[in-house]
Coordinates of C-alpha atoms and ligand atoms in Angstrom, one line a residue:
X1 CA 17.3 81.2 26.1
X2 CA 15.7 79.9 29.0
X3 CA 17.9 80.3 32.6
X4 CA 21.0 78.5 32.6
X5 CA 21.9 76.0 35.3
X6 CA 25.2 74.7 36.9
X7 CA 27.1 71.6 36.9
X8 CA 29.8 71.6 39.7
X9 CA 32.2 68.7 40.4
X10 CA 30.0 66.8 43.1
X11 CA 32.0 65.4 46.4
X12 CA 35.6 63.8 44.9
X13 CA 36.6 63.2 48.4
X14 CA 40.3 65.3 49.9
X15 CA 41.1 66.2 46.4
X16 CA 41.8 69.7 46.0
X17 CA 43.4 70.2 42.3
X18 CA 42.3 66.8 40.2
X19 CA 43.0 67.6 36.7
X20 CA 40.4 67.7 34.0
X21 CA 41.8 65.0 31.4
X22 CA 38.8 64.4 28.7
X23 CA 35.7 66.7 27.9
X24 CA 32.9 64.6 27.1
X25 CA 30.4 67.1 26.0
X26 CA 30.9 70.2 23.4
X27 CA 28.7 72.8 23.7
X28 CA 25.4 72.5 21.8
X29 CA 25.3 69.1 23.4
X30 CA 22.1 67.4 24.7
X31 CA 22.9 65.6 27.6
X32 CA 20.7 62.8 29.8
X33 CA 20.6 63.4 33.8
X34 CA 24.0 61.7 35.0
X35 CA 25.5 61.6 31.7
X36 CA 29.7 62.3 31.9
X37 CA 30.6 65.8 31.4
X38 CA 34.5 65.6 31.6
X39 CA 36.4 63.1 33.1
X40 CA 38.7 63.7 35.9
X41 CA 41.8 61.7 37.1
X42 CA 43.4 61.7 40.4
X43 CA 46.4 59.7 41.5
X44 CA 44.1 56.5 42.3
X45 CA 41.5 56.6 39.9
X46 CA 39.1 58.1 37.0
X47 CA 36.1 59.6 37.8
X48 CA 33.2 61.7 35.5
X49 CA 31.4 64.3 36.5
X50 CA 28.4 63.9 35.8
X51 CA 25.1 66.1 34.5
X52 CA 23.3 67.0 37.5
X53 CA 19.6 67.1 35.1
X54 CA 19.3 66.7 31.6
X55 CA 19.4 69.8 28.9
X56 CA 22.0 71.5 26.3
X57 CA 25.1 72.2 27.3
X58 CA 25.2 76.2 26.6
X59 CA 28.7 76.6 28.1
X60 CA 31.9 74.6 29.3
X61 CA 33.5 76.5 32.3
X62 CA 36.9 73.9 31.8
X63 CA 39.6 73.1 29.5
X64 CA 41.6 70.0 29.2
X65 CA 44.7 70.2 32.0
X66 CA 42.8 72.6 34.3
X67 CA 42.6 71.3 37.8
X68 CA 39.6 71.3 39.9
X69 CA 38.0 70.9 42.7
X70 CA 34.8 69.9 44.8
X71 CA 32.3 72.5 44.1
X72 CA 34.2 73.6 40.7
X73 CA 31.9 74.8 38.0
X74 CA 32.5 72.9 34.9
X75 CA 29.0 73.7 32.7
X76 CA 26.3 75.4 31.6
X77 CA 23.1 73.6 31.6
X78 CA 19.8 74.6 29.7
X79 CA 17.6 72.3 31.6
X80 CA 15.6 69.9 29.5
X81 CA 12.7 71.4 30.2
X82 CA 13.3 74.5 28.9
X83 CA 15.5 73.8 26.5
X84 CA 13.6 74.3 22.7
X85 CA 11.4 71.8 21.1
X86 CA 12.9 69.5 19.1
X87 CA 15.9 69.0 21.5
X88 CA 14.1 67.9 24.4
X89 CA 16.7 65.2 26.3
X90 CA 15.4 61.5 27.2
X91 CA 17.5 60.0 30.1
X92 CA 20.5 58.1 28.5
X93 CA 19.7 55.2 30.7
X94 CA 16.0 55.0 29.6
X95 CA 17.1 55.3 26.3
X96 CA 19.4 52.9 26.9
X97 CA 16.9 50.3 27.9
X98 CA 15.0 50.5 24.8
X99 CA 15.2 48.8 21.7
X100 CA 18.2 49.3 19.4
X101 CA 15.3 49.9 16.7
X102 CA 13.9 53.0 18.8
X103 CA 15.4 55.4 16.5
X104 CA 13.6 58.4 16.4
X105 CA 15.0 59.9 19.9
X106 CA 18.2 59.1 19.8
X107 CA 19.4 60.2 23.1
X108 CA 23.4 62.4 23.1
X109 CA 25.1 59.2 24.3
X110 CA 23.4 57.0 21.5
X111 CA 23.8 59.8 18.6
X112 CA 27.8 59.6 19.7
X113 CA 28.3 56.2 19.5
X114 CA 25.3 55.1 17.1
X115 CA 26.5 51.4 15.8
X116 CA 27.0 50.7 20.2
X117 CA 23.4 51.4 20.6
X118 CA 21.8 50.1 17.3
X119 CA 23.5 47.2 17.2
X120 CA 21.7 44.5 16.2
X121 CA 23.8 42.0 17.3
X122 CA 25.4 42.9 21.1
X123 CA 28.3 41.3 22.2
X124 CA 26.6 40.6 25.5
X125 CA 25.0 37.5 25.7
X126 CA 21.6 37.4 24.1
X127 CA 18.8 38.1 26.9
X128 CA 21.4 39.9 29.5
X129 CA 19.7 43.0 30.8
X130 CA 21.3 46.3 30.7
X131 CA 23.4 46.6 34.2
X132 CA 21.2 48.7 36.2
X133 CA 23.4 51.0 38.8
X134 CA 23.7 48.4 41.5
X135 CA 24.8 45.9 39.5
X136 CA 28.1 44.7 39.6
X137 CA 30.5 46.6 37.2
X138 CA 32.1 43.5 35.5
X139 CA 30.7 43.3 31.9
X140 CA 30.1 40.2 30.1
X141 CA 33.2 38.8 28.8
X142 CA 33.6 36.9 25.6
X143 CA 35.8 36.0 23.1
X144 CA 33.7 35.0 20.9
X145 CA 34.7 36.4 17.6
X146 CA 31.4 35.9 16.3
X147 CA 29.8 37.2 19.1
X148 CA 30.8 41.0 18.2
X149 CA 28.6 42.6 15.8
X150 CA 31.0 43.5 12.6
X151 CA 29.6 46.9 12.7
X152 CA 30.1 47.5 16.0
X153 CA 31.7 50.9 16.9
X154 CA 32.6 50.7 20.5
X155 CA 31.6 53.8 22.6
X156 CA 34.2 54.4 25.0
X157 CA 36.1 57.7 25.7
X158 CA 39.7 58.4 24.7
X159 CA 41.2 58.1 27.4
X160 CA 39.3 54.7 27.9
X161 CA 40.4 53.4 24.5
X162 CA 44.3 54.7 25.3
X163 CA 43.8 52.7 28.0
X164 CA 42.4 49.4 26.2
X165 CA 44.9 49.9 23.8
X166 CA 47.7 49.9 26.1
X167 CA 46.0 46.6 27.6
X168 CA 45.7 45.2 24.1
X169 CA 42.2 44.8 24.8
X170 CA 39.3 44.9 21.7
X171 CA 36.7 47.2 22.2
X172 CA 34.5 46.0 20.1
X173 CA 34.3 42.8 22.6
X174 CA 33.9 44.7 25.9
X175 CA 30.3 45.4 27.2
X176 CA 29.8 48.8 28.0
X177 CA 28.2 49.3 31.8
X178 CA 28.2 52.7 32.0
X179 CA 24.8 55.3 30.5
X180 CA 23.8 54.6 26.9
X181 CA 26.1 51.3 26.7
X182 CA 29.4 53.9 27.6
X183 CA 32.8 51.8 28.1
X184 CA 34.1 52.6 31.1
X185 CA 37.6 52.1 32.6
X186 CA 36.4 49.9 34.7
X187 CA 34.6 47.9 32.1
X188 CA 38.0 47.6 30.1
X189 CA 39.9 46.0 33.8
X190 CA 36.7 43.7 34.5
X191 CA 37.2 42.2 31.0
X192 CA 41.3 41.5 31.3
X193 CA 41.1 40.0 34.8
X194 CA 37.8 37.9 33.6
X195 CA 39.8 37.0 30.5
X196 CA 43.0 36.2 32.5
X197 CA 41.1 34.0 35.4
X198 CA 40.2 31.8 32.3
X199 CA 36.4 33.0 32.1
X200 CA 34.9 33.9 28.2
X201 CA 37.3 31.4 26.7
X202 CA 35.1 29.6 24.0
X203 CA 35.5 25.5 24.7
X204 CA 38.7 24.3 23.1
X205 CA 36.6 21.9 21.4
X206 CA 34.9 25.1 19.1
X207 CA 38.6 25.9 17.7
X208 CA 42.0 27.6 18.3
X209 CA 40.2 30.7 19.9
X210 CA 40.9 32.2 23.1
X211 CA 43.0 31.0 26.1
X212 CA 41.2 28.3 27.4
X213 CA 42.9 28.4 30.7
X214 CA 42.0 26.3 33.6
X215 CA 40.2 27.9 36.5
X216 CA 43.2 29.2 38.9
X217 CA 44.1 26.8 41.6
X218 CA 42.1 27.8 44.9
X219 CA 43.9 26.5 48.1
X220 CA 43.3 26.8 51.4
X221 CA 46.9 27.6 52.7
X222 CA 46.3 27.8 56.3
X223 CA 45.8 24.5 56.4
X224 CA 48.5 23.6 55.8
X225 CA 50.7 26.4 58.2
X226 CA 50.3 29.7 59.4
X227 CA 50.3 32.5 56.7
X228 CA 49.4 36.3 55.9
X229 CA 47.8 37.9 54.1
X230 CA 49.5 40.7 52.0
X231 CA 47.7 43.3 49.2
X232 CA 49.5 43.7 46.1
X233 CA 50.6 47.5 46.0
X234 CA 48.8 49.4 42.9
X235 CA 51.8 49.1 40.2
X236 CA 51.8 45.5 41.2
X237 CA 48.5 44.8 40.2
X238 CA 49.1 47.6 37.2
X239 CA 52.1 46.0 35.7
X240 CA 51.4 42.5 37.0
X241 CA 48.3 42.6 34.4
X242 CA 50.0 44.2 31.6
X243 CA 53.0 41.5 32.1
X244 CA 49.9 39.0 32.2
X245 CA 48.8 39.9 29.1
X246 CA 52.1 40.7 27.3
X247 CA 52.8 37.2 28.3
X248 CA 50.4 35.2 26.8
X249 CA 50.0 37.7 24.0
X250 CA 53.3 37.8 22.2
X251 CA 55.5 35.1 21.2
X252 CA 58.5 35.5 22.6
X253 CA 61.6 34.4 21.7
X254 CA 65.0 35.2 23.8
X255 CA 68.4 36.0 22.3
X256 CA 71.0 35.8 24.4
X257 CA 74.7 37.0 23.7
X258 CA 77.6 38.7 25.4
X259 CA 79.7 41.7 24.8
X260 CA 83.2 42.5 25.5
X261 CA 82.9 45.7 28.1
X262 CA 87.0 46.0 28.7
X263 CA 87.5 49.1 26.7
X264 CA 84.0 50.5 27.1
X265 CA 84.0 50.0 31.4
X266 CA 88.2 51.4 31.1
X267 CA 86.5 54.7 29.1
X268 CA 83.4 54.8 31.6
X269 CA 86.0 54.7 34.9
X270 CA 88.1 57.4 33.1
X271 CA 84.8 59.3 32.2
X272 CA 83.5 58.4 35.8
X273 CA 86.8 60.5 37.3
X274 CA 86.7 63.8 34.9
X275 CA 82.4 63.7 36.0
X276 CA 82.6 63.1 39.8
X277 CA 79.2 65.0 40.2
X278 CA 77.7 62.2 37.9
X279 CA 77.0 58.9 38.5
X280 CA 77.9 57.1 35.2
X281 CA 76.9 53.2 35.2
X282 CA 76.9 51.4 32.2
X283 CA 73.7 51.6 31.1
X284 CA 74.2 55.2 29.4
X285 CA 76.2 52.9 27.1
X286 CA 74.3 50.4 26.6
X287 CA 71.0 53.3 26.0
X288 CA 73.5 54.5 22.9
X289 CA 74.3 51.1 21.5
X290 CA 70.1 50.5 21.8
X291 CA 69.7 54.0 19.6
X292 CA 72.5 52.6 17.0
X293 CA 71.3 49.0 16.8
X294 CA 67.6 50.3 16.3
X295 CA 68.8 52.7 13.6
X296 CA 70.4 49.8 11.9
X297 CA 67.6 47.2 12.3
X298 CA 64.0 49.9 12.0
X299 CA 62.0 46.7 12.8
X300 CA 62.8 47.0 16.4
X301 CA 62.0 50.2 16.6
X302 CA 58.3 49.7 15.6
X303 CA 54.9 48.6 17.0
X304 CA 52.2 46.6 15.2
X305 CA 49.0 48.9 14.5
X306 CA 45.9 47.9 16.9
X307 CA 45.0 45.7 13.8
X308 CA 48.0 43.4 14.0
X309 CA 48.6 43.8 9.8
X310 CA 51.0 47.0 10.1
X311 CA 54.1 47.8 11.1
X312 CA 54.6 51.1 12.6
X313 CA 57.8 52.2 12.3
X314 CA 58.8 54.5 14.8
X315 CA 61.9 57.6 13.8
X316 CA 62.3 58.7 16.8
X317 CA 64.6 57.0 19.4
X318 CA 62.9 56.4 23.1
X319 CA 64.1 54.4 25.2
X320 CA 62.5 52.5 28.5
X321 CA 63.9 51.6 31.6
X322 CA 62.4 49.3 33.9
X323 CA 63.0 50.6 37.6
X324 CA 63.0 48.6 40.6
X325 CA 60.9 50.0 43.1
X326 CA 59.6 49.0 46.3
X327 CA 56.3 48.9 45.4
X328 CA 57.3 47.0 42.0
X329 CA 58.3 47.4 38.1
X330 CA 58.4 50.3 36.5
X331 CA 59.2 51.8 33.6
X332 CA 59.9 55.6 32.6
X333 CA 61.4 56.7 29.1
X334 CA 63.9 59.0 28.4
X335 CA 63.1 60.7 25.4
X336 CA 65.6 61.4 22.0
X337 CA 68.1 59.2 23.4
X338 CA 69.7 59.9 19.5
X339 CA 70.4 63.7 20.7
X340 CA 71.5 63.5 24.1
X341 CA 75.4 62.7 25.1
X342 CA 76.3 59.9 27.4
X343 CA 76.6 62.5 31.1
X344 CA 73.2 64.0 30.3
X345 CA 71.6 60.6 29.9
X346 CA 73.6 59.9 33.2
X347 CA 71.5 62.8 34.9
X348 CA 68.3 62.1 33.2
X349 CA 68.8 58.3 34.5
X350 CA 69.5 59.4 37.4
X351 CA 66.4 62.1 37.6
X352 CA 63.9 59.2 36.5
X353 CA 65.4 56.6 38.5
X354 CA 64.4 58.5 41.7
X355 CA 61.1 59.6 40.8
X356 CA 60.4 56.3 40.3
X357 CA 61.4 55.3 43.6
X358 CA 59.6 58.4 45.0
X359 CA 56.1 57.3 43.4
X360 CA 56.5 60.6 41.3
X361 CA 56.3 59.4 37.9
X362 CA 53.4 61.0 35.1
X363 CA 51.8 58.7 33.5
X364 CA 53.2 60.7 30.2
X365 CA 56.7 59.9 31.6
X366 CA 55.9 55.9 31.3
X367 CA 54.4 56.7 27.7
X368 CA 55.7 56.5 23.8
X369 CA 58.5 54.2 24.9
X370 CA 60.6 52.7 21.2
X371 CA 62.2 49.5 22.8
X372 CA 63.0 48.9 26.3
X373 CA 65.9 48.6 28.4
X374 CA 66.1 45.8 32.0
X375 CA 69.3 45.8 33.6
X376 CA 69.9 43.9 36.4
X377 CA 73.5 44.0 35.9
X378 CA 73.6 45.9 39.5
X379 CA 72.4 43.1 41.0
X380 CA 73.7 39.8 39.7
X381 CA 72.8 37.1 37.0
X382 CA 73.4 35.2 34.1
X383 CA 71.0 35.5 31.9
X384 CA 66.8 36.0 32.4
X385 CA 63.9 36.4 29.7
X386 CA 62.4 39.7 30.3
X387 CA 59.1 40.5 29.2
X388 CA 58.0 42.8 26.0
X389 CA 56.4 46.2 27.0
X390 CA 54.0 46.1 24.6
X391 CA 53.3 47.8 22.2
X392 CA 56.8 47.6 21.5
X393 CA 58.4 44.4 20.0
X394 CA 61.6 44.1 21.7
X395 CA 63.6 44.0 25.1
X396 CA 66.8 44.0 26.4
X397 CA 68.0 42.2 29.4
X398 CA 71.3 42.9 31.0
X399 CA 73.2 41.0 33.6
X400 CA 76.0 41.4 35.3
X401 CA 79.4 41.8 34.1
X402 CA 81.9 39.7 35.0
X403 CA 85.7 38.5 33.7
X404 CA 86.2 35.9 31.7
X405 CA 88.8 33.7 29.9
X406 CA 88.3 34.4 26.4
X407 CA 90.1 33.1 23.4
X408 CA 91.8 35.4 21.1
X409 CA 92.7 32.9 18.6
X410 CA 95.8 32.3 20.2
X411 CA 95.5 32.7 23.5
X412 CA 92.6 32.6 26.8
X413 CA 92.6 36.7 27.4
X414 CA 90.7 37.9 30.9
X415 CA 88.0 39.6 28.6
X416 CA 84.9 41.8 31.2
X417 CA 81.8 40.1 29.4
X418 CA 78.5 41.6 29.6
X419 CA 75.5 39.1 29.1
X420 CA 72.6 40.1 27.0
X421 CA 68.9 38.9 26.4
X422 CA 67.0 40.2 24.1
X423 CA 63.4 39.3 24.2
X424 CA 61.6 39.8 21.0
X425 CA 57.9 39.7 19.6
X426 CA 58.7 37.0 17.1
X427 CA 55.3 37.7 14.5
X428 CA 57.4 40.7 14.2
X429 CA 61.0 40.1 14.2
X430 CA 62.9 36.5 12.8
X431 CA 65.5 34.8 14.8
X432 CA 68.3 35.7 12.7
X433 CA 67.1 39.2 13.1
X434 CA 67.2 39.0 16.2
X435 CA 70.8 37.4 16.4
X436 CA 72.5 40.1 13.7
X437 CA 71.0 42.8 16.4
X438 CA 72.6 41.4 19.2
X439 CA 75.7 40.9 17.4
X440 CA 75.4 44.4 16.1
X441 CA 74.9 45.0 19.7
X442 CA 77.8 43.8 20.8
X443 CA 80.3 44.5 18.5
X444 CA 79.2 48.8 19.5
X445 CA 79.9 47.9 22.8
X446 CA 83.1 46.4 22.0
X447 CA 84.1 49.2 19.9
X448 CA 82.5 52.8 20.9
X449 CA 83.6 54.3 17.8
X450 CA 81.5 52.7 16.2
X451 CA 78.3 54.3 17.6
X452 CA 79.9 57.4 15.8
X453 CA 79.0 55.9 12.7
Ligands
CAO1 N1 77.5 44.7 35.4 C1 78.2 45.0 36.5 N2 77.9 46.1 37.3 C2 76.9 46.8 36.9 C3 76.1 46.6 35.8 C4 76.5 45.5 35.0 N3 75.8 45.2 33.9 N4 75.2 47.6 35.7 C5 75.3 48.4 36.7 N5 76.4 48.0 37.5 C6 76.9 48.6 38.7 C7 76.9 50.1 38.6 O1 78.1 50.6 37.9 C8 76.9 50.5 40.0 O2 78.1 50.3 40.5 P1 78.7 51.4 41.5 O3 77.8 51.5 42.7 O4 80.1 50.9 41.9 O5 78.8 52.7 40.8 C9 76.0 49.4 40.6 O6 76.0 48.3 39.7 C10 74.5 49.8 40.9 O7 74.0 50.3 39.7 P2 72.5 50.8 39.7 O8 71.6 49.7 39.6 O9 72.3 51.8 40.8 O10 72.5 51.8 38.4 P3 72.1 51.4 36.9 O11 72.3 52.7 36.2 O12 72.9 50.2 36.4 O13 70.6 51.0 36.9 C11 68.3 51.2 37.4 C12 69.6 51.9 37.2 C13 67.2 52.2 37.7 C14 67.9 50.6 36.0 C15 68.4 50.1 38.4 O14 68.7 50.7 39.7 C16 67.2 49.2 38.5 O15 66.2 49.5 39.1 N6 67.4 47.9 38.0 C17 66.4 46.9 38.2 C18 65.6 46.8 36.9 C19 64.7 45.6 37.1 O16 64.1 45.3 38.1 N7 64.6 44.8 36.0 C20 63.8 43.6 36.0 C21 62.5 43.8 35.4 S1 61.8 42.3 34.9 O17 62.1 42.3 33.3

């Protein structure tokens, strides 16, 4: 074997422990000059590391999880040039270039993602050049069902397709910028904020396709007074495009109902005194009546597969709550709400509440949510419409509490009424679902005991 080289993790800026989340080469790989070796992720963004010259990848010097650092060794490289006949390495990007009929030197990037490369049918428009470097990142965008090539395997990294996933977005329709026709992460945002700015719809004339959304409004707005000029913080722009999508993605419908809190906010104020050390709101209850409604009604406690055709039902009990922040929404999950007891729900609330406010939430703390939880019953409100965290197909929205005259059947009682909406994905879940789980809903909170059952 001929001398092996290096590949060290080039300039990453102040960084001084990034963690390695993806290895994108095994060993016995032959790898194109620049190609992606692992990908990294820091607080702000993604980043590869790329192959400093092409060869075989003889030996991996990371794992998944470890951290690293400028100057951090992550491979072994057998240049190309010595590396033994037959597994000489053409530049991905030259490759790249070629015809999709150029089979016989397939470069790595092409063998792992064949049907992106051989395509016969891109999804870019017909003509459009591969991006060279300088080009703008942006991909093509269309929605064009026909467009996509039915045998079109995207190539895009997990991560990558987590990520499209979580955005709802197709692969198979996103134009790959990156060496050998790679989806990058960037690829996957340039095609939601192209889609959501109206651009790729097909005319509405061609059919029901697509959003066919007219261009956003473009004002001049200091004409008309002085202004300024304010950035959206990062979690804006994060969950302002997920809200976007999950938006004009899902039909929603919104349930609203109320429950009777007397008895359950009389137990919580008792509870309240025997745990001074804890602060007990109401939403630990409202968390258990979540895990006993979806054990009673499973189809809220699913997702639709990335196909739209299945149901997934979930068994285990997650539950989501959206945090005000002051950089915006977010929203943590605490995990087997089914197994945990109303004070350590209290802590864990309490835990997750202010790493959210701290900007110290993992990304796996925001993930594998079952159904989601908004209260804004601290705050004030009738009644609102939140917006499904997709994947999942329900939401709750709480408001504040607040007495009412209620009539017993024979007489107006002062009743403490807690308004509910439930948002829910309605291709999944029917209306009168919908109203049996808020009515199941409300008659747990009405009635602890019956959470017991
Ligand atoms: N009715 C009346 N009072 C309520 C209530 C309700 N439904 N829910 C909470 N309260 C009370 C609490 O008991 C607490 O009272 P004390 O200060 O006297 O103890 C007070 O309101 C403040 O509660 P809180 O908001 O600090 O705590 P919480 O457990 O209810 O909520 C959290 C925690 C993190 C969910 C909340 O702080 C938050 O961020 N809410 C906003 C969520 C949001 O922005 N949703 C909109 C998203 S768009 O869909």
């Amino acid at each position: 074997m001929a001398e092996l080289k290096e590949a060290t993790v080039p300039d990453i800026g102040d960084y001084d422990a990034v963690p390695v989340i993806e290895l994108l080469v095994q060993v016995g790989d032959t790898v194109g000059k620049d190609q992606g070796l692992v990908t990294l992720e820091s607080d702000k963004a993604t980043m590869e590391v790329p192959a400093p010259f092409a060869g075989v990848v003889r030996e991996l010097k990371v794992k998944l999880g470890d951290s690293v650092k400028q100057g951090v060794v992550v491979a072994m490289i057998e240049p190309s040039d010595a590396a033994p006949a037959g597994k000489a390495e053409k530049p991905a990007s030259a490759e790249a270039a070629k015809p999709a009929s150029a089979e016989s030197s397939k470069p790595a990037a092409a063998e792992k993602a064949p049907a992106a490369a051989e395509s016969p049918k891109p999804a870019v428009a017909p003509g459009s050049a591969p991006a060279p470097d300088s080009a703008p990142r942006t991909p093509p965008v269309t929605f064009d069902a026909d467009a996509v090539a039915p045998d079109k395997v995207p190539y895009a990294s997990p991560a990558v397709r987590l990520f499209a996933r979580e955005l709802g977005v197709d692969l198979a329709r996103v134009s790959g910028s990156a060496r050998g026709g790679r989806i990058s992460k960037e690829d996957v945002q340039g095609f939601v904020k192209t889609a959501l700015s109206g651009g790729g719809a097909r005319p509405a004339a061609a059919g029901g396709g697509g959003l066919n959304l007219i261009p956003w409004p473009k004002v001049d707005f200091a004409k008309f007074g002085a202004i300024e000029t304010q950035p959206l913080s990062r979690i804006k722009k994060l969950s302002g495009a997920n809200l976007a999508r999950n938006w004009a993605m899902i039909p929603h419908v919104t349930q609203f109902d109320s429950a009777d809190i007397t008895e359950m906010e009389a137990f919580r104020k008792k509870l309240g005194e025997e745990n001074k050390d804890t602060k007990l709101t109401p939403l630990v209850f409202l968390i258990k009546a979540a895990v006993a409604a979806l054990k009673q009604f499973p189809a809220f406690n699913a997702s639709l597969d990335e196909s739209g055709e299945n149901l997934v039902l979930k068994q285990y009990f997650h539950i989501g709550i959206a945090v005000d922040t002051p950089d915006g929404l977010v929203v943590p999950v605490i995990r087997d709400c089914d197994r945990k007891g109303l004070l350590q729900l209290a802590v864990e609330l309490g835990e997750i509440s202010k790493k959210a406010r701290d900007k110290k939430l993992g990304p796996a703390e925001m993930s594998g949510g079952c159904f989601s939880i908004s209260s804004l019953g601290g705050i004030g409100g009738n009644a609102f419409t939140p917006i499904i965290n997709a994947p999942e197909v329900a939401i709750l929205g709480v408001s504040k509490s607040e007495m009412r005259p209620v009539w017993n059947g024979k007489e107006f009682a002062p009743r403490l009424m807690l308004p509910l909406s439930l948002s829910y994905d309605h291709r999944v879940i029917d209306g009168a679902a919908a109203a049996r789980f808020t009515a199941f809903y409300a008659q747990a909170l009405g009635d602890l005991r019956r959470l017991l059952l």
